[in-house]
Coordinates of C-alpha atoms in Angstrom, one line a residue:
M1 CA 113.5 120.5 68.9
T2 CA 113.4 117.7 71.3
H3 CA 117.2 116.3 72.3
H4 CA 116.6 114.1 75.1
V5 CA 113.8 111.1 74.8
A6 CA 112.9 109.2 78.6
V7 CA 112.2 105.8 76.9
I8 CA 110.4 103.5 78.9
D9 CA 110.7 100.2 78.5
I10 CA 108.6 97.1 80.4
G11 CA 110.1 94.0 79.3
K12 CA 109.2 90.1 80.2
T13 CA 112.9 89.9 82.4
N14 CA 113.9 93.8 83.3
A15 CA 112.2 96.7 83.3
K16 CA 114.3 100.1 82.0
V17 CA 114.1 103.8 81.6
A18 CA 116.6 105.1 79.4
L19 CA 117.6 108.6 78.5
V20 CA 118.3 108.8 75.0
N21 CA 120.3 111.7 73.5
L22 CA 118.4 111.9 69.4
D23 CA 121.6 114.4 68.6
D24 CA 123.9 111.4 68.2
V25 CA 121.0 108.3 68.9
R26 CA 122.7 107.5 72.3
E27 CA 121.7 106.4 75.7
F28 CA 123.9 108.5 77.9
A29 CA 121.2 107.1 81.0
L30 CA 119.9 104.3 82.4
R31 CA 117.7 102.9 85.5
R32 CA 117.2 98.9 85.6
M33 CA 115.0 97.2 88.0
A34 CA 114.7 92.9 87.7
N35 CA 110.8 92.2 86.5
A36 CA 108.8 89.5 87.4
P37 CA 104.8 88.6 88.2
V38 CA 103.5 88.5 91.3
A39 CA 101.7 84.9 92.5
D40 CA 99.3 85.8 94.8
G41 CA 95.6 86.6 94.1
S42 CA 93.5 84.7 91.6
Y43 CA 96.2 84.1 88.6
P44 CA 99.7 85.2 88.1
H45 CA 100.1 89.3 87.3
H46 CA 101.6 91.9 86.7
D47 CA 103.4 94.2 89.5
V48 CA 101.9 97.5 88.2
E49 CA 102.2 99.4 91.3
L50 CA 105.9 98.3 91.4
L51 CA 106.9 98.8 88.3
W52 CA 104.5 102.7 88.3
S53 CA 107.1 103.9 91.4
F54 CA 110.3 102.3 89.7
I55 CA 108.9 104.6 86.6
L56 CA 108.3 107.3 88.3
D57 CA 111.7 107.7 90.4
S58 CA 113.6 106.8 87.6
L59 CA 111.9 110.0 85.5
A60 CA 112.4 111.8 88.2
G61 CA 116.1 111.2 89.1
I62 CA 117.0 111.4 85.4
N63 CA 115.6 114.5 85.1
R64 CA 117.8 115.8 87.7
E65 CA 120.6 115.0 85.9
Q66 CA 119.6 115.8 82.8
R67 CA 116.3 117.3 81.1
I68 CA 113.8 115.2 79.9
D69 CA 112.3 116.9 76.7
T70 CA 109.9 114.1 75.9
I71 CA 108.3 110.4 76.6
S72 CA 107.9 107.1 74.8
I73 CA 107.1 104.1 75.6
T74 CA 107.8 100.7 74.4
A75 CA 106.5 97.2 76.4
H76 CA 106.7 93.7 75.3
G77 CA 103.8 91.7 73.5
A78 CA 101.1 89.2 74.9
T79 CA 99.8 91.9 77.4
G80 CA 96.9 93.6 77.3
V81 CA 94.6 95.7 80.1
L82 CA 91.6 96.0 81.4
V83 CA 90.6 99.5 83.0
D84 CA 87.3 100.6 84.2
A85 CA 85.6 104.0 84.1
A86 CA 87.7 105.6 86.7
G87 CA 90.5 104.4 85.0
E88 CA 91.5 101.7 87.9
L89 CA 92.1 97.6 86.9
A90 CA 89.0 96.0 86.5
L91 CA 91.3 92.8 86.7
P92 CA 94.8 92.2 87.3
V93 CA 96.9 92.7 84.4
L94 CA 97.6 88.6 83.6
D95 CA 101.1 86.7 82.9
Y96 CA 101.2 85.5 79.7
E97 CA 103.1 82.4 81.0
F98 CA 100.1 81.5 83.3
T99 CA 98.3 77.8 81.9
G100 CA 95.3 79.5 82.9
P101 CA 93.6 79.6 79.6
D102 CA 94.8 76.2 78.3
A103 CA 91.8 75.1 80.1
V104 CA 89.6 76.5 77.5
A105 CA 91.4 75.9 74.8
Q106 CA 88.9 73.7 73.0
D107 CA 86.4 76.8 73.2
Y108 CA 88.6 78.8 71.9
D109 CA 89.9 77.2 69.4
A110 CA 86.3 76.5 68.4
I111 CA 85.9 80.8 67.5
R112 CA 89.0 81.7 67.1
P113 CA 90.3 83.3 63.6
A114 CA 91.7 81.5 61.2
F115 CA 96.1 82.2 60.8
A116 CA 95.5 83.6 57.1
E117 CA 93.4 86.1 58.7
T118 CA 95.5 87.4 61.7
G119 CA 98.8 85.9 60.8
T120 CA 98.7 84.4 64.5
P121 CA 99.5 80.6 65.2
R122 CA 98.3 79.5 68.0
L123 CA 100.3 79.7 70.9
P124 CA 100.4 77.8 74.6
V125 CA 99.1 79.4 77.7
G126 CA 98.5 83.1 77.2
L127 CA 100.7 83.4 74.7
N128 CA 98.0 84.3 72.3
L129 CA 95.9 87.5 73.9
G130 CA 92.8 86.9 72.7
A131 CA 93.1 83.8 74.9
Q132 CA 94.0 85.3 78.0
F133 CA 90.9 87.7 77.4
F134 CA 88.5 85.2 76.7
W135 CA 89.6 83.4 79.6
Q136 CA 89.2 86.2 81.8
Q137 CA 85.6 86.9 81.0
R138 CA 85.1 83.2 81.3
N139 CA 86.2 82.8 84.8
F140 CA 85.6 86.7 85.8
P141 CA 82.1 87.8 84.2
A142 CA 81.1 90.5 86.9
E143 CA 85.0 92.2 86.6
F144 CA 85.4 91.9 83.2
A145 CA 82.1 93.5 82.6
E146 CA 83.2 96.5 84.8
A147 CA 86.1 97.1 81.7
A148 CA 85.6 100.2 80.0
A149 CA 88.6 100.2 78.0
I150 CA 91.1 97.2 76.6
L151 CA 94.9 98.6 76.5
M152 CA 97.5 97.1 74.9
Y153 CA 100.6 97.1 77.0
P154 CA 102.6 99.9 75.9
Q155 CA 99.4 102.3 75.9
Y156 CA 98.3 101.6 79.6
W157 CA 101.5 103.5 80.4
A158 CA 100.8 106.2 78.4
F159 CA 97.4 106.1 79.6
R160 CA 99.0 106.2 83.1
L161 CA 101.0 109.2 82.2
T162 CA 98.8 111.3 80.6
G163 CA 94.8 109.9 80.7
V164 CA 94.7 109.2 77.2
A165 CA 93.4 105.7 76.4
A166 CA 94.8 104.9 73.1
N167 CA 95.8 101.5 71.5
E168 CA 98.7 100.8 68.5
V169 CA 99.0 98.3 65.3
T170 CA 102.2 96.8 66.6
S171 CA 101.2 95.5 69.9
L172 CA 97.9 94.4 68.8
G173 CA 99.3 92.8 65.6
C174 CA 101.9 90.3 67.5
H175 CA 100.0 87.4 68.0
T176 CA 96.8 88.0 69.9
D177 CA 94.2 87.0 67.1
L178 CA 93.0 90.1 67.8
W179 CA 94.1 92.3 64.2
S180 CA 93.4 91.3 60.5
P181 CA 97.5 92.7 59.2
W182 CA 95.8 92.7 55.4
K183 CA 92.9 94.6 56.3
A184 CA 94.3 97.4 59.1
D185 CA 91.4 96.6 61.3
F186 CA 90.3 94.8 64.3
S187 CA 89.6 90.5 63.6
S188 CA 86.4 88.4 63.5
L189 CA 87.3 87.7 67.0
V190 CA 86.9 90.8 68.0
D191 CA 83.5 91.4 67.1
R192 CA 82.5 87.7 68.2
M193 CA 83.2 88.7 71.4
Q194 CA 81.6 92.2 71.5
W195 CA 85.0 93.5 72.5
R196 CA 85.5 96.2 69.5
G197 CA 83.5 98.6 71.4
L198 CA 86.0 98.5 74.4
M199 CA 88.9 98.8 72.3
A200 CA 90.5 102.2 72.8
P201 CA 90.9 104.2 69.4
V202 CA 94.0 103.0 67.2
R203 CA 96.8 105.4 66.9
P204 CA 100.1 105.5 65.2
A205 CA 103.2 105.1 67.0
K206 CA 104.2 108.4 66.5
D207 CA 101.5 110.4 68.1
R208 CA 101.7 112.8 71.0
L209 CA 99.3 111.6 73.1
G210 CA 98.7 114.5 75.3
P211 CA 101.5 116.5 78.3
I212 CA 102.1 114.4 81.4
L213 CA 99.3 115.0 84.0
P214 CA 99.7 117.5 86.3
A215 CA 100.0 116.1 89.4
L216 CA 103.1 113.6 87.5
A217 CA 105.3 117.2 86.6
K218 CA 104.4 118.2 90.3
G219 CA 106.1 115.0 91.6
T220 CA 108.8 114.1 89.5
G221 CA 110.0 117.6 88.6
L222 CA 109.5 117.4 84.9
D223 CA 108.1 120.3 83.1
P224 CA 104.2 120.1 82.7
Q225 CA 104.2 120.3 79.0
T226 CA 106.2 117.7 78.5
P227 CA 104.6 115.3 75.7
V228 CA 104.1 111.1 76.2
F229 CA 103.9 108.9 72.5
C230 CA 101.6 106.1 72.6
G231 CA 104.7 104.4 71.7
L232 CA 105.4 100.6 70.9
H233 CA 106.2 96.8 71.2
D234 CA 109.7 96.2 72.0
S235 CA 110.7 94.1 69.0
N236 CA 108.9 96.9 66.8
A237 CA 110.9 99.1 68.3
S238 CA 114.4 97.4 67.6
L239 CA 113.3 97.3 63.9
L240 CA 111.7 100.8 63.3
P241 CA 115.8 102.7 62.6
H242 CA 116.0 99.8 60.5
L243 CA 112.7 100.6 58.4
L244 CA 113.9 104.0 58.4
S245 CA 117.2 104.2 56.9
D246 CA 118.2 100.6 55.6
R247 CA 117.4 99.2 51.6
P248 CA 115.6 95.7 52.1
P249 CA 116.9 93.2 52.4
F250 CA 117.5 92.7 55.4
S251 CA 116.6 91.6 58.8
V252 CA 116.3 92.2 62.1
V253 CA 117.0 89.8 65.3
S254 CA 115.6 91.3 68.0
T255 CA 117.1 89.6 71.7
G256 CA 115.7 90.2 75.1
T257 CA 114.1 87.9 76.9
W258 CA 112.5 86.1 73.4
V259 CA 114.5 86.1 69.8
V260 CA 112.1 87.9 66.9
S261 CA 113.6 87.3 63.9
M262 CA 111.8 90.0 61.5
A263 CA 112.3 89.6 57.6
V264 CA 112.0 93.4 55.4
G265 CA 112.1 92.5 51.6
G266 CA 113.1 88.7 51.7
N267 CA 112.4 85.7 50.1
K268 CA 108.2 84.9 50.2
I269 CA 108.0 82.1 51.7
A270 CA 104.9 80.8 53.4
L271 CA 105.0 80.3 57.1
D272 CA 104.3 77.5 59.1
P273 CA 102.3 79.1 62.3
A274 CA 103.3 75.0 63.6
R275 CA 106.9 76.4 64.4
D276 CA 106.0 79.9 66.1
T277 CA 106.9 81.6 62.3
L278 CA 104.2 84.7 62.3
V279 CA 103.2 87.8 60.9
N280 CA 103.8 91.0 63.2
V281 CA 103.0 94.5 62.3
N282 CA 105.7 97.0 62.2
A283 CA 105.5 100.7 63.6
L284 CA 104.6 102.1 59.8
G285 CA 101.5 99.3 59.9
D286 CA 102.9 96.7 57.4
P287 CA 102.9 93.2 57.9
V288 CA 106.1 91.8 58.5
P289 CA 107.1 87.8 58.2
S290 CA 108.6 86.7 62.2
A291 CA 109.5 83.7 63.8
R292 CA 110.6 83.9 67.5
F293 CA 111.8 81.9 70.5
M294 CA 112.4 82.0 73.7
G295 CA 116.0 82.6 73.6
G296 CA 116.7 85.0 76.3
R297 CA 115.2 82.3 78.9
E298 CA 116.7 79.5 77.4
F299 CA 120.1 81.1 78.1
S300 CA 119.4 82.6 81.4
R301 CA 118.7 79.0 82.1
L302 CA 121.6 77.0 80.8
T303 CA 124.1 79.9 82.1
E304 CA 122.8 79.8 86.0
G305 CA 125.4 79.9 88.5
Q306 CA 128.3 79.5 85.8
S307 CA 131.0 81.3 83.8
E308 CA 130.4 82.9 81.0
G309 CA 134.2 83.2 79.6
W310 CA 135.8 81.7 77.3
T311 CA 138.6 81.3 75.2
E312 CA 139.6 80.9 71.5
E313 CA 140.7 77.8 72.7
D314 CA 137.5 76.9 73.9
A315 CA 135.6 77.9 71.0
A316 CA 138.1 75.6 68.8
T317 CA 137.4 72.8 71.0
V318 CA 133.9 72.4 70.4
L319 CA 134.1 73.1 66.6
A320 CA 136.2 70.5 66.4
G321 CA 134.6 67.6 68.7
K322 CA 130.7 68.8 67.1
T323 CA 129.9 69.0 70.8
S324 CA 126.0 71.0 70.4
L325 CA 122.9 71.1 72.2
L326 CA 120.3 70.0 70.0
P327 CA 116.6 71.8 70.4
S328 CA 114.7 72.5 72.5
T329 CA 115.0 73.6 76.5
Q330 CA 112.1 76.2 76.5
Q331 CA 109.0 74.0 75.4
G332 CA 105.7 74.9 73.6
S333 CA 107.2 78.0 71.5
G334 CA 110.2 78.3 69.1
P335 CA 110.9 76.4 65.6
F336 CA 110.7 73.1 67.5
P337 CA 108.5 73.3 69.9
H338 CA 107.8 69.7 70.8
H339 CA 111.8 68.6 70.7
T340 CA 113.6 67.8 73.8
A341 CA 117.1 69.3 74.3
A342 CA 119.3 66.8 74.1
W343 CA 123.6 67.5 74.2
L344 CA 125.5 65.9 71.9
D345 CA 129.4 65.0 72.8
A346 CA 129.6 67.0 75.1
D347 CA 131.8 64.3 78.0
G348 CA 133.6 66.5 79.7
I349 CA 133.4 69.9 79.0
N350 CA 134.5 72.5 80.6
N351 CA 132.7 75.8 81.1
G352 CA 134.0 77.5 78.6
Q353 CA 133.4 75.1 76.3
R354 CA 129.9 75.1 77.8
F355 CA 128.9 78.5 77.5
A356 CA 130.5 78.3 73.5
A357 CA 128.1 74.8 72.6
I358 CA 125.1 77.5 74.6
S359 CA 126.0 80.5 72.3
F360 CA 125.8 78.4 68.7
Y361 CA 123.1 76.6 69.9
L362 CA 121.2 80.2 70.4
A363 CA 122.8 81.4 66.8
L364 CA 122.1 78.3 65.5
M365 CA 118.3 78.1 66.0
T366 CA 118.1 82.2 64.8
A367 CA 119.5 80.7 61.8
T368 CA 116.7 78.8 61.7
C369 CA 114.0 81.2 62.5
L370 CA 115.6 83.1 59.1
D371 CA 115.1 80.2 56.7
L372 CA 111.6 80.2 57.9
I373 CA 110.7 83.5 57.2
G374 CA 112.5 84.2 54.0
A375 CA 115.5 86.5 55.2
D376 CA 118.2 88.2 52.6
G377 CA 120.6 90.3 52.9
P378 CA 122.4 92.1 55.9
I379 CA 121.5 90.4 60.1
I380 CA 121.2 93.3 62.6
V381 CA 121.2 92.0 65.9
E382 CA 119.6 94.5 69.1
G383 CA 119.9 93.6 72.2
P384 CA 122.1 91.3 74.4
F385 CA 123.2 88.8 72.3
A386 CA 124.7 91.1 69.9
R387 CA 127.4 91.1 72.3
N388 CA 128.0 87.5 72.4
R389 CA 130.7 86.7 69.5
L390 CA 130.3 83.3 69.9
F391 CA 126.7 83.8 68.6
T392 CA 126.9 86.4 66.3
Q393 CA 130.2 84.6 64.5
M394 CA 127.6 81.4 64.1
L395 CA 125.1 83.3 62.8
A396 CA 127.0 84.5 60.1
A397 CA 128.7 81.1 59.3
A398 CA 125.0 79.5 59.5
T399 CA 123.6 81.8 57.0
A400 CA 126.3 83.0 55.1
R401 CA 125.1 86.5 55.4
A402 CA 127.2 89.7 57.1
V403 CA 126.2 89.6 60.9
I404 CA 126.0 93.2 62.2
A405 CA 126.1 93.6 66.2
S406 CA 124.3 96.9 67.6
E407 CA 126.4 99.5 69.2
A408 CA 122.8 100.2 71.3
A409 CA 123.2 99.0 75.0
T410 CA 118.9 98.4 75.1
G411 CA 118.2 98.2 71.1
T412 CA 114.4 99.1 72.1
S413 CA 115.2 102.3 73.3
I414 CA 116.8 103.7 70.1
G415 CA 113.4 102.6 68.3
A416 CA 111.3 104.3 70.9
A417 CA 113.5 106.8 71.1
L418 CA 112.8 108.0 67.5
L419 CA 109.1 108.4 67.6
A420 CA 109.9 111.5 68.8
S421 CA 112.2 112.4 66.2
D422 CA 112.0 113.0 62.1
Q423 CA 115.4 111.2 61.5
R424 CA 115.6 108.9 58.9
T425 CA 119.5 107.2 59.7
V426 CA 121.3 106.5 62.4
Q427 CA 125.2 105.9 62.5
G428 CA 127.5 104.1 64.0
K429 CA 125.2 101.0 63.9
G430 CA 127.5 98.1 64.9
E431 CA 130.3 96.0 63.9
R432 CA 130.1 94.4 60.4
M433 CA 130.8 90.6 60.3
E434 CA 131.3 88.5 57.5
P435 CA 130.9 85.0 57.7
P436 CA 134.3 83.5 59.2
A437 CA 136.8 82.4 56.8
D438 CA 137.6 79.1 58.9
P439 CA 135.2 76.2 57.2
A440 CA 134.9 74.7 60.9
W441 CA 132.3 77.1 61.2
A442 CA 130.0 76.5 58.6
I443 CA 130.9 72.4 58.8
Y444 CA 129.6 72.8 62.5
A445 CA 126.3 74.4 61.2
R446 CA 125.7 71.4 59.3
S447 CA 126.0 69.2 61.6
W448 CA 124.1 70.6 63.6
R449 CA 121.0 71.0 61.1
A450 CA 121.7 67.1 60.1
A451 CA 121.9 66.1 63.6
V452 CA 118.1 67.9 64.1
D453 CA 117.0 66.6 61.3
A454 CA 118.1 63.3 62.3
R455 CA 115.8 63.5 64.6
G456 CA 112.6 63.7 63.0

């Protein structure tokens, strides 16, 4: 039986390799490195060779300490890879924050499918993966013509480990314009652009693609028969454990560079693509109403160089004084994509009070996302924001629902590891927090919403 799963987790800000013990569904080894795009060359792109070295070094180091039984993979969305017949890159892997695709937006908009077909909102820069491929084909036709396969990002790493080319629905269905969630097939864009023949076969996230390549086994010390699973999109990895074990309705908030809210069994509601709502596809192949904003990026920018310490007195002062941050510090996405950030009643606040107000802002943005997708039932917070008690308390107050703060250091790792298991329950999920009894929290949330509404 598989007990120890090495999870390769390529996030937009950090890359990680975590070892998960399936006996108690717990991480007990973690390697991490900063992940940033490379600015040289024809356009900003991901340094896949640096990441590859990190992956192999991490697998070898972890395996020396504790035998790795199998490998699973998760990675951020809006990223695809063009590989040639030799398995090499036909073009560098484009960074989705590159503005190049905006230059062909008018032409792309004329051919992209409607929201009703794909559940994909029109997003700026390269956040629609179809727009990236359209721009690459327009600007680098000879190189694009050398592509033998199009792979989603998790499956690119699986391909490098096994030599087996595949795709998978959670990444295909993540605001790409490439997938129709209700038909469970590629969208009309894929056929219009004649890309279907390039798309690697679609396989379930739980599929074993094969053992690692012999040269990799030799170089890392892993058993040559170590299996590699197909893998999945990172936010959907956070969702998977709860799909397997929780009773709807509930929602999962996956936090990292992006804060992605996903509603399971919630209220029926019309999604508004202008506010960055979308339809994700979960690891079981089902559509999931979702909304998101770049909360981790906002948090990093707002707290850069500042202390993250705070006291109960700091929180109480902010609640009483209504010091607040209004959206949005990151433009172009999220529920308020065209609003400019503004501080209210912030004169003379100290660092602890500023941190409290930032945490409240992020919680209220998350609560807005949950409202937009008809979320109901308890809210499970995965990732780094689960460790921010100011965030979880305000989220409970703003939604009037219980919030469960996941204990996992890397929520995505647990879900990706479960691809290698038949387990359907996860014990010790985390602390359950009911809405605060002090009415000041709910009053603050209402005040923030009123201030946002007043801005139009």
